[in-house]
Every structure is written in structure tokens, then in C-alpha cells.
């Protein structure tokens, strides 16, 4: 394996590091490329690097330590999205830091999938999430699921307080469709639900969209 205590391991232009286990005890793992093997990160995990979108593909497992910071930048329309793709299991911990690009344009229902993984180790999750309220009038919502982490956009208004919760299991959703429930709004039942608020077809929608699998 390889152990880093400071500095940065940089993946650029789709480059690949082949190692049984890449251990980032300090500094950063950043850029756009692949780790052929597993990775343990106690420092900064920064796909794309600062002010740039990118994908870090880890073929093995990913372990995030309690001091790890996973930095995800929400892009402008010209940049690719930040993503970490883990072929094996992900053991999540530390801080998920969400940083909107200065030219990021929020649209209600937009969904970002910054982490995907084969499985989630032991029901693990981030110990903290920052940046959810960094945009005026906008709340970003985050959820950790069994195979992915989702971030989606909720724009608050005086007429309706609530957010769209992703169900994804409706009969009419299709492979890239989506079911949504409206959660937490005024006049909802004791569970905060307004039933099946929307059932979106496979095609794109003006209300919400899901990244293509």
C-alpha cells in the first residue's frame, strides 16, 4: 500500500493509481481519475479539486475516518458534477462539505449524486454535513441511502414550506423516473406527508429530475 501524511495525491486527466490500499492520513486525494484498489481517507477527499468538477473512481472499498472531509462542489452549467464512485463498500464518517460554485443556479428538485457505492458498511453515515444553508432562499437537502448519497435542491417560498422526498419505487416511475412525496409542509398529516404528491414519468420534468443511472 501507500501512505500519505501531507501534501496531495492528485489524479488528473483520468490517470490511475494502482495500489492495494491508498491511505490518506493527511493532505488530500483530489482530481479526476481512478484508484485501482481501496482507499482510506483521514484528510480531504476532493473530486475534481477546487473550482473544478471531476470523478474519482475507486475500484475497491472506501473508508472515511472521523477527521475526513469530503468536499463536493455543486457545479455551474459548464462543469461536470463532482462524484466519488466506489466499486465495493463505503464506510462513511467525518464531514460532508457542500460548496456551491459561484455560478451555481439552483432549480427546485434538481438532484445530485456525489457518492455511489456497491454497499454501505454498517449503516455508516457522515457525522456532519455543512453548506446546506449556504445559498440565500435555498435549502439543500441530503440523504444517505444504501447505495448512494443524494443532494437535492429545495427553494423555500412563502406559499409552501416543505421539500420533495425521493421514494423511487412507484409502478410508473420506470428506470429513470421518480416518485416524490412532499414533506414538512403546512397542513400535512402527523407524519408530515401529503401522500403521493407526484409520480414522474421517464422523461425530464420541469419539477424534478434524477441523474441517469
PDB file of C-alpha atoms in Angstrom:
ATOM      1  CA  UNK A   1       0.000   0.000   0.000  1.00  0.00           C
ATOM      2  CA  UNK A   2       0.883   3.679   0.045  1.00  0.00           C
ATOM      3  CA  UNK A   3       0.520   6.090   2.977  1.00  0.00           C
ATOM      4  CA  UNK A   4       0.400   9.886   2.669  1.00  0.00           C
ATOM      5  CA  UNK A   5       0.855  12.120   5.710  1.00  0.00           C
ATOM      6  CA  UNK A   6       0.775  15.533   3.995  1.00  0.00           C
ATOM      7  CA  UNK A   7       0.512  17.191   0.605  1.00  0.00           C
ATOM      8  CA  UNK A   8      -1.799  15.911  -2.119  1.00  0.00           C
ATOM      9  CA  UNK A   9      -2.272  12.833  -4.242  1.00  0.00           C
ATOM     10  CA  UNK A  10      -3.594  14.302  -7.481  1.00  0.00           C
ATOM     11  CA  UNK A  11      -5.427  12.430 -10.204  1.00  0.00           C
ATOM     12  CA  UNK A  12      -5.612  14.402 -13.414  1.00  0.00           C
ATOM     13  CA  UNK A  13      -6.986  13.684 -16.881  1.00  0.00           C
ATOM     14  CA  UNK A  14      -8.213  10.222 -15.994  1.00  0.00           C
ATOM     15  CA  UNK A  15      -4.931   8.980 -14.527  1.00  0.00           C
ATOM     16  CA  UNK A  16      -4.876   5.777 -12.445  1.00  0.00           C
ATOM     17  CA  UNK A  17      -3.064   4.836  -9.230  1.00  0.00           C
ATOM     18  CA  UNK A  18      -2.693   1.082  -8.715  1.00  0.00           C
ATOM     19  CA  UNK A  19      -2.221   0.197  -5.042  1.00  0.00           C
ATOM     20  CA  UNK A  20      -3.721  -2.354  -2.666  1.00  0.00           C
ATOM     21  CA  UNK A  21      -4.690   0.396  -0.204  1.00  0.00           C
ATOM     22  CA  UNK A  22      -4.152   4.137  -0.528  1.00  0.00           C
ATOM     23  CA  UNK A  23      -4.120   5.656   2.956  1.00  0.00           C
ATOM     24  CA  UNK A  24      -4.512   9.442   3.176  1.00  0.00           C
ATOM     25  CA  UNK A  25      -3.623  10.274   6.797  1.00  0.00           C
ATOM     26  CA  UNK A  26      -3.159  13.954   5.972  1.00  0.00           C
ATOM     27  CA  UNK A  27      -3.422  16.242   2.982  1.00  0.00           C
ATOM     28  CA  UNK A  28      -5.753  15.471   0.092  1.00  0.00           C
ATOM     29  CA  UNK A  29      -6.849  12.961  -2.518  1.00  0.00           C
ATOM     30  CA  UNK A  30      -8.173  15.064  -5.373  1.00  0.00           C
ATOM     31  CA  UNK A  31      -8.692  15.395  -9.086  1.00  0.00           C
ATOM     32  CA  UNK A  32     -10.231  13.315 -11.837  1.00  0.00           C
ATOM     33  CA  UNK A  33      -9.081   9.711 -12.177  1.00  0.00           C
ATOM     34  CA  UNK A  34      -9.038   6.248 -10.653  1.00  0.00           C
ATOM     35  CA  UNK A  35      -7.667   4.321  -7.700  1.00  0.00           C
ATOM     36  CA  UNK A  36      -7.217   0.666  -8.637  1.00  0.00           C
ATOM     37  CA  UNK A  37      -7.561  -0.692  -5.132  1.00  0.00           C
ATOM     38  CA  UNK A  38      -9.054   0.561  -1.866  1.00  0.00           C
ATOM     39  CA  UNK A  39      -8.683   3.923  -0.130  1.00  0.00           C
ATOM     40  CA  UNK A  40      -8.748   5.075   3.482  1.00  0.00           C
ATOM     41  CA  UNK A  41      -9.064   8.833   3.922  1.00  0.00           C
ATOM     42  CA  UNK A  42      -8.480  10.800   7.127  1.00  0.00           C
ATOM     43  CA  UNK A  43      -7.776  14.049   5.264  1.00  0.00           C
ATOM     44  CA  UNK A  44      -9.539  15.755   2.335  1.00  0.00           C
ATOM     45  CA  UNK A  45     -11.374  13.822  -0.386  1.00  0.00           C
ATOM     46  CA  UNK A  46     -11.911  16.354  -3.153  1.00  0.00           C
ATOM     47  CA  UNK A  47     -13.156  15.034  -6.519  1.00  0.00           C
ATOM     48  CA  UNK A  48     -12.234  17.435  -9.291  1.00  0.00           C
ATOM     49  CA  UNK A  49     -10.243  19.691  -6.999  1.00  0.00           C
ATOM     50  CA  UNK A  50     -11.309  23.197  -6.007  1.00  0.00           C
ATOM     51  CA  UNK A  51     -13.420  25.071  -8.593  1.00  0.00           C
ATOM     52  CA  UNK A  52     -13.412  22.084 -10.958  1.00  0.00           C
ATOM     53  CA  UNK A  53     -15.730  19.108 -11.392  1.00  0.00           C
ATOM     54  CA  UNK A  54     -14.410  15.580 -11.579  1.00  0.00           C
ATOM     55  CA  UNK A  55     -14.822  11.887 -10.839  1.00  0.00           C
ATOM     56  CA  UNK A  56     -12.705   9.772  -8.516  1.00  0.00           C
ATOM     57  CA  UNK A  57     -13.319   6.092  -9.252  1.00  0.00           C
ATOM     58  CA  UNK A  58     -12.221   3.668  -6.512  1.00  0.00           C
ATOM     59  CA  UNK A  59     -12.408   0.034  -7.593  1.00  0.00           C
ATOM     60  CA  UNK A  60     -12.199  -1.400  -4.058  1.00  0.00           C
ATOM     61  CA  UNK A  61     -13.550  -0.140  -0.752  1.00  0.00           C
ATOM     62  CA  UNK A  62     -13.599   3.357   0.727  1.00  0.00           C
ATOM     63  CA  UNK A  63     -13.148   4.098   4.429  1.00  0.00           C
ATOM     64  CA  UNK A  64     -13.610   7.679   5.644  1.00  0.00           C
ATOM     65  CA  UNK A  65     -12.150   8.423   9.065  1.00  0.00           C
ATOM     66  CA  UNK A  66     -13.688  10.709  11.680  1.00  0.00           C
ATOM     67  CA  UNK A  67     -11.391  13.572  10.606  1.00  0.00           C
ATOM     68  CA  UNK A  68     -12.090  13.150   6.882  1.00  0.00           C
ATOM     69  CA  UNK A  69     -13.665  15.973   4.863  1.00  0.00           C
ATOM     70  CA  UNK A  70     -15.451  15.041   1.641  1.00  0.00           C
ATOM     71  CA  UNK A  71     -15.774  18.235  -0.402  1.00  0.00           C
ATOM     72  CA  UNK A  72     -18.471  18.292  -3.068  1.00  0.00           C
ATOM     73  CA  UNK A  73     -18.880  21.334  -5.285  1.00  0.00           C
ATOM     74  CA  UNK A  74     -22.267  21.897  -6.902  1.00  0.00           C
ATOM     75  CA  UNK A  75     -21.386  22.893 -10.477  1.00  0.00           C
ATOM     76  CA  UNK A  76     -22.319  25.640 -12.852  1.00  0.00           C
ATOM     77  CA  UNK A  77     -23.874  24.518 -16.121  1.00  0.00           C
ATOM     78  CA  UNK A  78     -20.476  24.343 -17.847  1.00  0.00           C
ATOM     79  CA  UNK A  79     -18.777  21.899 -15.463  1.00  0.00           C
ATOM     80  CA  UNK A  80     -19.184  18.189 -14.777  1.00  0.00           C
ATOM     81  CA  UNK A  81     -20.514  17.202 -11.378  1.00  0.00           C
ATOM     82  CA  UNK A  82     -18.259  16.063  -8.554  1.00  0.00           C
ATOM     83  CA  UNK A  83     -18.596  12.348  -7.884  1.00  0.00           C
ATOM     84  CA  UNK A  84     -16.864   9.554  -5.985  1.00  0.00           C
ATOM     85  CA  UNK A  85     -17.712   6.125  -7.411  1.00  0.00           C
ATOM     86  CA  UNK A  86     -16.819   3.170  -5.153  1.00  0.00           C
ATOM     87  CA  UNK A  87     -16.981  -0.335  -6.575  1.00  0.00           C
ATOM     88  CA  UNK A  88     -17.010  -2.034  -3.168  1.00  0.00           C
ATOM     89  CA  UNK A  89     -18.296  -0.895   0.204  1.00  0.00           C
ATOM     90  CA  UNK A  90     -18.210   2.621   1.638  1.00  0.00           C
ATOM     91  CA  UNK A  91     -17.713   3.254   5.346  1.00  0.00           C
ATOM     92  CA  UNK A  92     -18.802   6.869   5.765  1.00  0.00           C
ATOM     93  CA  UNK A  93     -17.662   9.202   8.531  1.00  0.00           C
ATOM     94  CA  UNK A  94     -16.327  12.709   9.026  1.00  0.00           C
ATOM     95  CA  UNK A  95     -17.771  15.797   7.338  1.00  0.00           C
ATOM     96  CA  UNK A  96     -19.580  16.143   4.031  1.00  0.00           C
ATOM     97  CA  UNK A  97     -18.778  19.687   2.896  1.00  0.00           C
ATOM     98  CA  UNK A  98     -21.117  21.045   0.201  1.00  0.00           C
ATOM     99  CA  UNK A  99     -19.760  24.042  -1.699  1.00  0.00           C
ATOM    100  CA  UNK A 100     -21.950  25.641  -4.402  1.00  0.00           C
ATOM    101  CA  UNK A 101     -19.970  27.040  -7.338  1.00  0.00           C
ATOM    102  CA  UNK A 102     -20.200  30.882  -7.503  1.00  0.00           C
ATOM    103  CA  UNK A 103     -22.201  30.464 -10.727  1.00  0.00           C
ATOM    104  CA  UNK A 104     -24.342  27.574  -9.465  1.00  0.00           C
ATOM    105  CA  UNK A 105     -28.003  28.071 -10.434  1.00  0.00           C
ATOM    106  CA  UNK A 106     -30.389  26.215  -8.115  1.00  0.00           C
ATOM    107  CA  UNK A 107     -33.570  24.724  -9.528  1.00  0.00           C
ATOM    108  CA  UNK A 108     -36.156  23.074  -7.261  1.00  0.00           C
ATOM    109  CA  UNK A 109     -35.981  19.308  -7.482  1.00  0.00           C
ATOM    110  CA  UNK A 110     -32.534  19.126  -9.075  1.00  0.00           C
ATOM    111  CA  UNK A 111     -30.720  16.071  -7.743  1.00  0.00           C
ATOM    112  CA  UNK A 112     -27.004  15.433  -7.369  1.00  0.00           C
ATOM    113  CA  UNK A 113     -25.448  12.050  -6.633  1.00  0.00           C
ATOM    114  CA  UNK A 114     -21.940  12.825  -5.332  1.00  0.00           C
ATOM    115  CA  UNK A 115     -21.221   9.363  -3.900  1.00  0.00           C
ATOM    116  CA  UNK A 116     -22.242   5.965  -5.226  1.00  0.00           C
ATOM    117  CA  UNK A 117     -21.046   2.630  -3.839  1.00  0.00           C
ATOM    118  CA  UNK A 118     -21.699  -1.066  -4.024  1.00  0.00           C
ATOM    119  CA  UNK A 119     -22.831  -1.224  -0.398  1.00  0.00           C
ATOM    120  CA  UNK A 120     -22.889   0.871   2.758  1.00  0.00           C
ATOM    121  CA  UNK A 121     -20.801  -0.558   5.591  1.00  0.00           C
ATOM    122  CA  UNK A 122     -22.664  -0.986   8.847  1.00  0.00           C
ATOM    123  CA  UNK A 123     -25.247   1.733   8.294  1.00  0.00           C
ATOM    124  CA  UNK A 124     -22.463   4.323   8.492  1.00  0.00           C
ATOM    125  CA  UNK A 125     -23.032   7.989   7.713  1.00  0.00           C
ATOM    126  CA  UNK A 126     -21.335  11.351   7.852  1.00  0.00           C
ATOM    127  CA  UNK A 127     -21.064  12.796  11.350  1.00  0.00           C
ATOM    128  CA  UNK A 128     -21.662  16.325   9.991  1.00  0.00           C
ATOM    129  CA  UNK A 129     -22.912  17.979   6.802  1.00  0.00           C
ATOM    130  CA  UNK A 130     -22.041  21.617   6.095  1.00  0.00           C
ATOM    131  CA  UNK A 131     -23.181  24.031   3.391  1.00  0.00           C
ATOM    132  CA  UNK A 132     -26.852  23.048   3.275  1.00  0.00           C
ATOM    133  CA  UNK A 133     -27.915  26.655   4.040  1.00  0.00           C
ATOM    134  CA  UNK A 134     -25.161  28.458   2.147  1.00  0.00           C
ATOM    135  CA  UNK A 135     -27.458  29.930  -0.546  1.00  0.00           C
ATOM    136  CA  UNK A 136     -29.961  32.730   0.279  1.00  0.00           C
ATOM    137  CA  UNK A 137     -33.541  31.482  -0.002  1.00  0.00           C
ATOM    138  CA  UNK A 138     -32.443  27.949  -0.820  1.00  0.00           C
ATOM    139  CA  UNK A 139     -32.113  24.865   1.348  1.00  0.00           C
ATOM    140  CA  UNK A 140     -30.083  21.920   0.110  1.00  0.00           C
ATOM    141  CA  UNK A 141     -31.233  18.537   1.398  1.00  0.00           C
ATOM    142  CA  UNK A 142     -29.027  15.484   1.847  1.00  0.00           C
ATOM    143  CA  UNK A 143     -29.783  11.813   2.376  1.00  0.00           C
ATOM    144  CA  UNK A 144     -27.586   8.738   2.674  1.00  0.00           C
ATOM    145  CA  UNK A 145     -29.066   5.614   1.077  1.00  0.00           C
ATOM    146  CA  UNK A 146     -27.858   2.026   0.805  1.00  0.00           C
ATOM    147  CA  UNK A 147     -26.017   2.612  -2.500  1.00  0.00           C
ATOM    148  CA  UNK A 148     -25.717   6.374  -2.878  1.00  0.00           C
ATOM    149  CA  UNK A 149     -25.668   9.792  -1.270  1.00  0.00           C
ATOM    150  CA  UNK A 150     -28.147  12.309  -2.662  1.00  0.00           C
ATOM    151  CA  UNK A 151     -28.231  16.096  -2.525  1.00  0.00           C
ATOM    152  CA  UNK A 152     -31.234  17.920  -3.886  1.00  0.00           C
ATOM    153  CA  UNK A 153     -32.429  21.486  -4.126  1.00  0.00           C
ATOM    154  CA  UNK A 154     -35.360  22.928  -2.197  1.00  0.00           C
ATOM    155  CA  UNK A 155     -36.244  26.580  -2.810  1.00  0.00           C
ATOM    156  CA  UNK A 156     -38.250  27.978   0.062  1.00  0.00           C
ATOM    157  CA  UNK A 157     -41.253  30.202  -0.599  1.00  0.00           C
ATOM    158  CA  UNK A 158     -43.890  31.930   1.490  1.00  0.00           C
ATOM    159  CA  UNK A 159     -46.649  29.856  -0.113  1.00  0.00           C
ATOM    160  CA  UNK A 160     -45.388  26.364   0.625  1.00  0.00           C
ATOM    161  CA  UNK A 161     -42.852  25.161   3.147  1.00  0.00           C
ATOM    162  CA  UNK A 162     -41.628  21.649   2.604  1.00  0.00           C
ATOM    163  CA  UNK A 163     -39.406  19.572   0.408  1.00  0.00           C
ATOM    164  CA  UNK A 164     -39.563  16.710  -2.043  1.00  0.00           C
ATOM    165  CA  UNK A 165     -38.647  13.333  -0.590  1.00  0.00           C
ATOM    166  CA  UNK A 166     -37.464  10.738  -3.080  1.00  0.00           C
ATOM    167  CA  UNK A 167     -39.225   7.362  -2.999  1.00  0.00           C
ATOM    168  CA  UNK A 168     -38.243   5.909  -6.373  1.00  0.00           C
ATOM    169  CA  UNK A 169     -40.461   2.832  -6.113  1.00  0.00           C
ATOM    170  CA  UNK A 170     -43.680   3.718  -7.944  1.00  0.00           C
ATOM    171  CA  UNK A 171     -45.100   1.466 -10.625  1.00  0.00           C
ATOM    172  CA  UNK A 172     -44.983   4.250 -13.208  1.00  0.00           C
ATOM    173  CA  UNK A 173     -41.502   5.542 -12.478  1.00  0.00           C
ATOM    174  CA  UNK A 174     -39.512   3.470 -14.954  1.00  0.00           C
ATOM    175  CA  UNK A 175     -35.728   3.071 -14.870  1.00  0.00           C
ATOM    176  CA  UNK A 176     -35.017   6.798 -14.733  1.00  0.00           C
ATOM    177  CA  UNK A 177     -38.286   8.032 -13.309  1.00  0.00           C
ATOM    178  CA  UNK A 178     -39.040   9.164  -9.814  1.00  0.00           C
ATOM    179  CA  UNK A 179     -41.752   9.218  -7.188  1.00  0.00           C
ATOM    180  CA  UNK A 180     -41.892  12.199  -4.878  1.00  0.00           C
ATOM    181  CA  UNK A 181     -43.681  12.956  -1.645  1.00  0.00           C
ATOM    182  CA  UNK A 182     -43.946  16.477  -0.275  1.00  0.00           C
ATOM    183  CA  UNK A 183     -42.618  16.515   3.278  1.00  0.00           C
ATOM    184  CA  UNK A 184     -42.870  19.005   6.122  1.00  0.00           C
ATOM    185  CA  UNK A 185     -45.326  21.485   4.632  1.00  0.00           C
ATOM    186  CA  UNK A 186     -48.188  23.329   6.317  1.00  0.00           C
ATOM    187  CA  UNK A 187     -51.370  21.296   6.813  1.00  0.00           C
ATOM    188  CA  UNK A 188     -49.796  17.880   6.344  1.00  0.00           C
ATOM    189  CA  UNK A 189     -50.621  14.911   8.496  1.00  0.00           C
ATOM    190  CA  UNK A 190     -48.775  13.895  11.668  1.00  0.00           C
ATOM    191  CA  UNK A 191     -46.023  12.257   9.628  1.00  0.00           C
ATOM    192  CA  UNK A 192     -45.515  15.365   7.522  1.00  0.00           C
ATOM    193  CA  UNK A 193     -46.695  13.639   4.357  1.00  0.00           C
ATOM    194  CA  UNK A 194     -49.095  14.701   1.651  1.00  0.00           C
ATOM    195  CA  UNK A 195     -49.336  11.214   0.152  1.00  0.00           C
ATOM    196  CA  UNK A 196     -48.257  10.583  -3.415  1.00  0.00           C
ATOM    197  CA  UNK A 197     -47.753  14.160  -4.488  1.00  0.00           C
ATOM    198  CA  UNK A 198     -46.098  13.474  -7.819  1.00  0.00           C
ATOM    199  CA  UNK A 199     -45.399  10.436  -9.960  1.00  0.00           C
ATOM    200  CA  UNK A 200     -42.985  11.486 -12.680  1.00  0.00           C
ATOM    201  CA  UNK A 201     -42.551   9.599 -15.988  1.00  0.00           C
ATOM    202  CA  UNK A 202     -39.265   8.576 -17.531  1.00  0.00           C
ATOM    203  CA  UNK A 203     -38.819  11.852 -19.378  1.00  0.00           C
ATOM    204  CA  UNK A 204     -37.404  15.024 -17.893  1.00  0.00           C
ATOM    205  CA  UNK A 205     -39.721  17.217 -15.846  1.00  0.00           C
ATOM    206  CA  UNK A 206     -39.900  20.904 -15.056  1.00  0.00           C
ATOM    207  CA  UNK A 207     -40.307  19.970 -11.404  1.00  0.00           C
ATOM    208  CA  UNK A 208     -37.568  17.479 -10.718  1.00  0.00           C
ATOM    209  CA  UNK A 209     -35.012  15.300 -12.354  1.00  0.00           C
ATOM    210  CA  UNK A 210     -32.864  12.324 -11.404  1.00  0.00           C
ATOM    211  CA  UNK A 211     -29.420  11.650 -12.804  1.00  0.00           C
ATOM    212  CA  UNK A 212     -29.381   8.872 -15.360  1.00  0.00           C
ATOM    213  CA  UNK A 213     -28.096   5.599 -13.852  1.00  0.00           C
TER     214      UNK A 213
END
